[in-house]
mmCIF file of C-alpha atoms in Angstrom:
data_model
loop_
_atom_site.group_PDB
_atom_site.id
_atom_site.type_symbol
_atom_site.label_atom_id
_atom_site.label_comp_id
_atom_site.label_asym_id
_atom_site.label_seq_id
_atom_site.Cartn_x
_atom_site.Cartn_y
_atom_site.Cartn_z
ATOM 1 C CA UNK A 1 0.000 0.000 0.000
ATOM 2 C CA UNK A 2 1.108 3.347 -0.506
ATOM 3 C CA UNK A 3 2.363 5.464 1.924
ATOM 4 C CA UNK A 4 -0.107 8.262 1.261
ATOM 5 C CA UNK A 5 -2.924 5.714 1.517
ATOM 6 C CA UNK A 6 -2.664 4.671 4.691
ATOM 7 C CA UNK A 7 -3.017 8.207 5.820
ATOM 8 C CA UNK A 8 -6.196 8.743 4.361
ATOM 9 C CA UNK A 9 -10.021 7.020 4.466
ATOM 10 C CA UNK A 10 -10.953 4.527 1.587
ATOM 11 C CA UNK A 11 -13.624 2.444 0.056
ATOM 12 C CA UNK A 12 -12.374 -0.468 -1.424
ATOM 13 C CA UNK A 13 -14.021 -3.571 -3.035
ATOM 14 C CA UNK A 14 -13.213 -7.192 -2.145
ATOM 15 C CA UNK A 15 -11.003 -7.791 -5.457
ATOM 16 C CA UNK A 16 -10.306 -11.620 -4.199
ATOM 17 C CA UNK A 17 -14.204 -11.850 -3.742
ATOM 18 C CA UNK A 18 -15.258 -10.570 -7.115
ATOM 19 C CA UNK A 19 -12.407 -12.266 -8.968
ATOM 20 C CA UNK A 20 -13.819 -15.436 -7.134
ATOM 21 C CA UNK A 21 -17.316 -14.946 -7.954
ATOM 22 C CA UNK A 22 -16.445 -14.240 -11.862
ATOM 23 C CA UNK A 23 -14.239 -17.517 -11.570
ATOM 24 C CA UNK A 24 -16.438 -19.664 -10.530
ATOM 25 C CA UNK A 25 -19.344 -17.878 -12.760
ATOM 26 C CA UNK A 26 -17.385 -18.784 -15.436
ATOM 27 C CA UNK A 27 -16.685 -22.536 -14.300
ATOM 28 C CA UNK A 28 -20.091 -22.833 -13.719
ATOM 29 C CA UNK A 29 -21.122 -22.493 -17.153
ATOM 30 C CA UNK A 30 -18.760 -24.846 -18.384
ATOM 31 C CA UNK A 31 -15.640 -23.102 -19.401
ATOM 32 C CA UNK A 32 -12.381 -24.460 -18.088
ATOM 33 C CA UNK A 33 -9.648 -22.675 -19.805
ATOM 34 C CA UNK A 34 -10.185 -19.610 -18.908
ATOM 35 C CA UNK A 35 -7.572 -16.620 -18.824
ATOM 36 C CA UNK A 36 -7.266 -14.031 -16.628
ATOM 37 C CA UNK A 37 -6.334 -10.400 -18.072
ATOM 38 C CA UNK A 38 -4.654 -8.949 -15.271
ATOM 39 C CA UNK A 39 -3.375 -5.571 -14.323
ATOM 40 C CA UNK A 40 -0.288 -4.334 -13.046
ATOM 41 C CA UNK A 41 1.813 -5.524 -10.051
ATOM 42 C CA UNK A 42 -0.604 -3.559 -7.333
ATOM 43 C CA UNK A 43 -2.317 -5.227 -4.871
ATOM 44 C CA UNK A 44 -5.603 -4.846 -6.023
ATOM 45 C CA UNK A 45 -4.810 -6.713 -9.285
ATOM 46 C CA UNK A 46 -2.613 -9.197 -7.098
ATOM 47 C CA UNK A 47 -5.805 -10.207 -5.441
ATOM 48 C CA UNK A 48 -7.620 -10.903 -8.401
ATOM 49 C CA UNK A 49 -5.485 -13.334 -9.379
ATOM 50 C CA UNK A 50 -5.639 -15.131 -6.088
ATOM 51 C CA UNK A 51 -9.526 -14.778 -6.114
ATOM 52 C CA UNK A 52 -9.282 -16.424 -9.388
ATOM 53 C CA UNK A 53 -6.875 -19.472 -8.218
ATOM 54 C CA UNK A 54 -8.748 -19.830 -5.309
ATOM 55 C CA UNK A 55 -12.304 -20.671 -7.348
ATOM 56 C CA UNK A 56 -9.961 -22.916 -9.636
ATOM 57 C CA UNK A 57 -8.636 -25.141 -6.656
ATOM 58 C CA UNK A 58 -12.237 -25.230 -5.211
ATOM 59 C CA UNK A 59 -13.623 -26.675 -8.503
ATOM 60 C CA UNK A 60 -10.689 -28.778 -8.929
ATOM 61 C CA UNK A 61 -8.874 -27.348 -12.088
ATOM 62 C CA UNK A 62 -5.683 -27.000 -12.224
ATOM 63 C CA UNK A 63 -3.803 -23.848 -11.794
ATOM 64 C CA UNK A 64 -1.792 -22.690 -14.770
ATOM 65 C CA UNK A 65 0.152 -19.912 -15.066
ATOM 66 C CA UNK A 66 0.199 -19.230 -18.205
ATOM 67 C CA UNK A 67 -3.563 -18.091 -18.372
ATOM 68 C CA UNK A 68 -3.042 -15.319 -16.107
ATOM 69 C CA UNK A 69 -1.717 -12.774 -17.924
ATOM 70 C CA UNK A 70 -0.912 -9.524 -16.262
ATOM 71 C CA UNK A 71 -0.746 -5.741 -18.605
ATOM 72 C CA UNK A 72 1.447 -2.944 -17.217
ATOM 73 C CA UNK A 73 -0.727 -0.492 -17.934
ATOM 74 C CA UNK A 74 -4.420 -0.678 -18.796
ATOM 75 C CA UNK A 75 -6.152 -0.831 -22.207
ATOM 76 C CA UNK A 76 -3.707 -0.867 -24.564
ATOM 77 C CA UNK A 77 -1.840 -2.979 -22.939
ATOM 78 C CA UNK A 78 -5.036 -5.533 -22.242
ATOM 79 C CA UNK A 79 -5.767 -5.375 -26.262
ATOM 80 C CA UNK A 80 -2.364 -6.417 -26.682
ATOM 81 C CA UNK A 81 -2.258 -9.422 -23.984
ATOM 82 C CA UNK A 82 -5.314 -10.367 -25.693
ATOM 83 C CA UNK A 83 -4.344 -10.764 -29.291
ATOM 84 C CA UNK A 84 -0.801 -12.565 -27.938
ATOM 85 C CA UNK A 85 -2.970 -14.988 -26.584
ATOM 86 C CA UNK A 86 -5.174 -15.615 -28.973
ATOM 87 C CA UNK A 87 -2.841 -15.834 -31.963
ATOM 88 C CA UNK A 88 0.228 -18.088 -30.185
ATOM 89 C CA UNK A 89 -2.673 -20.502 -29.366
ATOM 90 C CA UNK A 90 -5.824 -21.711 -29.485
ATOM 91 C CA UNK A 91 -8.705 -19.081 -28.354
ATOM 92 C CA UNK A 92 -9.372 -19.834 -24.611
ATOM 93 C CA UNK A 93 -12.473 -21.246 -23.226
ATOM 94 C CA UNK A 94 -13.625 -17.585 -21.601
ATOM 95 C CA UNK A 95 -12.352 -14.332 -20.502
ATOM 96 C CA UNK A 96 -12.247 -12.560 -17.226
ATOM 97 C CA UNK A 97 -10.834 -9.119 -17.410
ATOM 98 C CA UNK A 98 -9.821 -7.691 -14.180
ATOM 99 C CA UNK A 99 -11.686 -4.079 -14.923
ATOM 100 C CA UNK A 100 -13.526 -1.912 -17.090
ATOM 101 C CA UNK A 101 -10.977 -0.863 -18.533
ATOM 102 C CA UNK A 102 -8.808 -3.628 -19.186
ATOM 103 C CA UNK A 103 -12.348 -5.076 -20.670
ATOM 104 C CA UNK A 104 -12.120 -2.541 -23.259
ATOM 105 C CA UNK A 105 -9.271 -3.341 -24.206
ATOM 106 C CA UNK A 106 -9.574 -7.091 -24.390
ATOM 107 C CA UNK A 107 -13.349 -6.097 -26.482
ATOM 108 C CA UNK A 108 -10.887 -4.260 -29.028
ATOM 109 C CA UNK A 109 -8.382 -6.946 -29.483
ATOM 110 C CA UNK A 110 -11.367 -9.419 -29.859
ATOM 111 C CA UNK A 111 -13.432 -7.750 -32.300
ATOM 112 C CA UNK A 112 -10.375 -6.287 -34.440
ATOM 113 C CA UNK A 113 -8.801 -10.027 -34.968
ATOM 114 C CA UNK A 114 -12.096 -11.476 -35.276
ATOM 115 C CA UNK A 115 -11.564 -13.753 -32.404
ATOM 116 C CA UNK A 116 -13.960 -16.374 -31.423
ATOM 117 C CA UNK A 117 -14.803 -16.169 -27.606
ATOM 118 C CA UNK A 118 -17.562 -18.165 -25.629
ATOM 119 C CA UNK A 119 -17.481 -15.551 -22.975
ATOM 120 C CA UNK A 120 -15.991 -12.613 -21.560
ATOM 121 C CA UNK A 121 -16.828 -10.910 -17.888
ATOM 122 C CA UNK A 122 -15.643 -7.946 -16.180
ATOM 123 C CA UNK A 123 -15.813 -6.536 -12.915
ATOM 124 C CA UNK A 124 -17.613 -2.888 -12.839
ATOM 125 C CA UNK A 125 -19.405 -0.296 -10.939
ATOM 126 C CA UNK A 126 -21.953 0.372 -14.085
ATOM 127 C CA UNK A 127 -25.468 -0.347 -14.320
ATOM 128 C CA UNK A 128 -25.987 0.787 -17.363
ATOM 129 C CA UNK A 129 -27.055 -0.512 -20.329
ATOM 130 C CA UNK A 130 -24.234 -2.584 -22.231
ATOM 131 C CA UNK A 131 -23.211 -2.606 -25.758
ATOM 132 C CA UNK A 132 -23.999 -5.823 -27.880
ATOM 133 C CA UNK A 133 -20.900 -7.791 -28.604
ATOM 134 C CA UNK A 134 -20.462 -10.722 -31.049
ATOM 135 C CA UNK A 135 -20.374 -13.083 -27.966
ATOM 136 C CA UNK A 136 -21.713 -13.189 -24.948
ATOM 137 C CA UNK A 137 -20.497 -10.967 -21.465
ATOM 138 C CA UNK A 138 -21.228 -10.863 -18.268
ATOM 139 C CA UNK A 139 -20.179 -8.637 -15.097
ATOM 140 C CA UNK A 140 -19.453 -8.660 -11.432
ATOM 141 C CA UNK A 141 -21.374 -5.434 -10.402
ATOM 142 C CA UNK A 142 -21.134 -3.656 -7.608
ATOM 143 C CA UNK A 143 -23.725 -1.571 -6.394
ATOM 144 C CA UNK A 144 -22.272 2.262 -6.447
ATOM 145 C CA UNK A 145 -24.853 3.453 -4.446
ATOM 146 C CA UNK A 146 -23.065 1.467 -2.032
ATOM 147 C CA UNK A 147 -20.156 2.814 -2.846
ATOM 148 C CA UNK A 148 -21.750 6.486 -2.163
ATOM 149 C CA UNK A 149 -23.206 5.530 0.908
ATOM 150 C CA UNK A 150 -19.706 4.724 2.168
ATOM 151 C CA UNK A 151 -17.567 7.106 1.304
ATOM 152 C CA UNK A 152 -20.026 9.831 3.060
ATOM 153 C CA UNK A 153 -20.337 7.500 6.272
ATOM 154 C CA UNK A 154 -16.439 7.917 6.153
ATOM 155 C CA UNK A 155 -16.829 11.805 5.347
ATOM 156 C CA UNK A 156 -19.597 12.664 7.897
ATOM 157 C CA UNK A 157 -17.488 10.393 10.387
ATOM 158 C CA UNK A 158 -14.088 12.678 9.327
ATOM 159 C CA UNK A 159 -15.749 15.867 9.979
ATOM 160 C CA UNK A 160 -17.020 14.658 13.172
ATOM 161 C CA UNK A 161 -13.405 13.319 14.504
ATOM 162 C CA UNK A 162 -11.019 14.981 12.618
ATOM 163 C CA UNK A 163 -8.296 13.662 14.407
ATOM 164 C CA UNK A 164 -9.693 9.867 13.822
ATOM 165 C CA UNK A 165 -7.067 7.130 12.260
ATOM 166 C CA UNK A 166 -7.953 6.658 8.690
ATOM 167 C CA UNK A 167 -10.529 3.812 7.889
ATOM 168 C CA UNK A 168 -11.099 1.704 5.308
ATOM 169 C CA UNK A 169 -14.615 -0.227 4.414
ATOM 170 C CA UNK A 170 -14.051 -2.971 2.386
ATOM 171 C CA UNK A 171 -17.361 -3.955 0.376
ATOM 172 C CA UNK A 172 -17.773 -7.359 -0.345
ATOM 173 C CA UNK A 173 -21.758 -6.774 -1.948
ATOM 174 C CA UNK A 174 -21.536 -8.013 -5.304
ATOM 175 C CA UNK A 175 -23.464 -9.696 -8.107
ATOM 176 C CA UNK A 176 -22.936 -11.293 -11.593
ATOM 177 C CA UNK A 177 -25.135 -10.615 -14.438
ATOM 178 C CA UNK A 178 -25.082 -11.779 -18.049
ATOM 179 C CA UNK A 179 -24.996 -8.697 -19.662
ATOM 180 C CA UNK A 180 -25.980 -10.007 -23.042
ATOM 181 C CA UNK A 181 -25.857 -12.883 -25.341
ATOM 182 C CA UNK A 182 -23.689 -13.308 -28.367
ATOM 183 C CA UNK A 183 -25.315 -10.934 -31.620
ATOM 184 C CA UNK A 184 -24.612 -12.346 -35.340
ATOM 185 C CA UNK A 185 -22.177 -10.454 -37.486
ATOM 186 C CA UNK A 186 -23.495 -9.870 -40.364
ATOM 187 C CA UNK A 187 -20.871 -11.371 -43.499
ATOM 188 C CA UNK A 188 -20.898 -9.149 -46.745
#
């Protein structure tokens, strides 16, 4: 953690719990090779990937390395872990993207190199409506109301104890949707 951080209140979302629940999702519908597009070396992104390992060990699968692939920065980077993977190999069973952003990234890389993916899923903070995508998605969402509601119970309790050590509220609240099934592209 940074230094700064740990002066100062946060909301933060269980990133082993969501990356857990979007494994498992995943393993649940049948998909067993499934790759993990990471983000950098901070914790947040390190705890994805054990959220992810831990739903693979609980349904038995083995743990391979070589499907988590972490990007150094965050959509470019994500397009391009993509498109390594899917032209040194075969096309994976499903996606899990760490973020939104990342998930834009990997969305790019898909649809530019006409990659064939059962599924992708993401973890986000939006409700809204998603775009149609030439295979199916899904997403761990978490509620942002909640997220509201908690950073002004940390505000109101700041301006009422100034002097208070910082807190953190870790939200664990989280649910996975299927955001849409796969749309035909039409072939001219």
């Amino acid at each position: 953690q940074d230094p700064v951080e740990k002066r100062l209140d946060q909301v933060t979302i269980d990133s082993v719990g969501y990356a857990e629940a979007a494994t498992t999702y995943l393993l649940s519908r049948g998909h067993r090779e499934i790759v993990l597009i990471n983000g950098p070396s901070f914790q947040a992104y390190q705890n994805v990937a054990q959220g992810y390992l831990r739903a693979l060990s609980k349904a038995g699968e083995p743990h391979r390395e070589d499907l988590i692939v972490p990007c150094p920065e965050a959509t470019a980077s994500a397009a391009d872990a993509a498109l390594t993977i899917a032209l040194e190999r075969r096309a994976p069973d499903a996606l899990f993207a760490a973020d939104e952003r990342l998930f834009q990234g990997v969305v790019l890389s898909l649809l530019k190199n006409g990659v064939d993916i059962a599924e992708v899923i993401r973890m986000t903070n939006n409700a809204d409506v998603d775009l149609a995508y030439p295979f199916p998605t899904a997403k761990v969402l978490v509620d942002s109301s909640l997220i509201a509601e908690a950073a002004l119970s940390l505000l109101k309790r700041r301006f009422e104890k100034r002097d208070r050590a910082p807190e953190t509220i870790c939200l664990c609240d989280f649910d996975v949707l299927q955001t849409n099934t796969a749309f035909e592209v039409a072939s001219s």
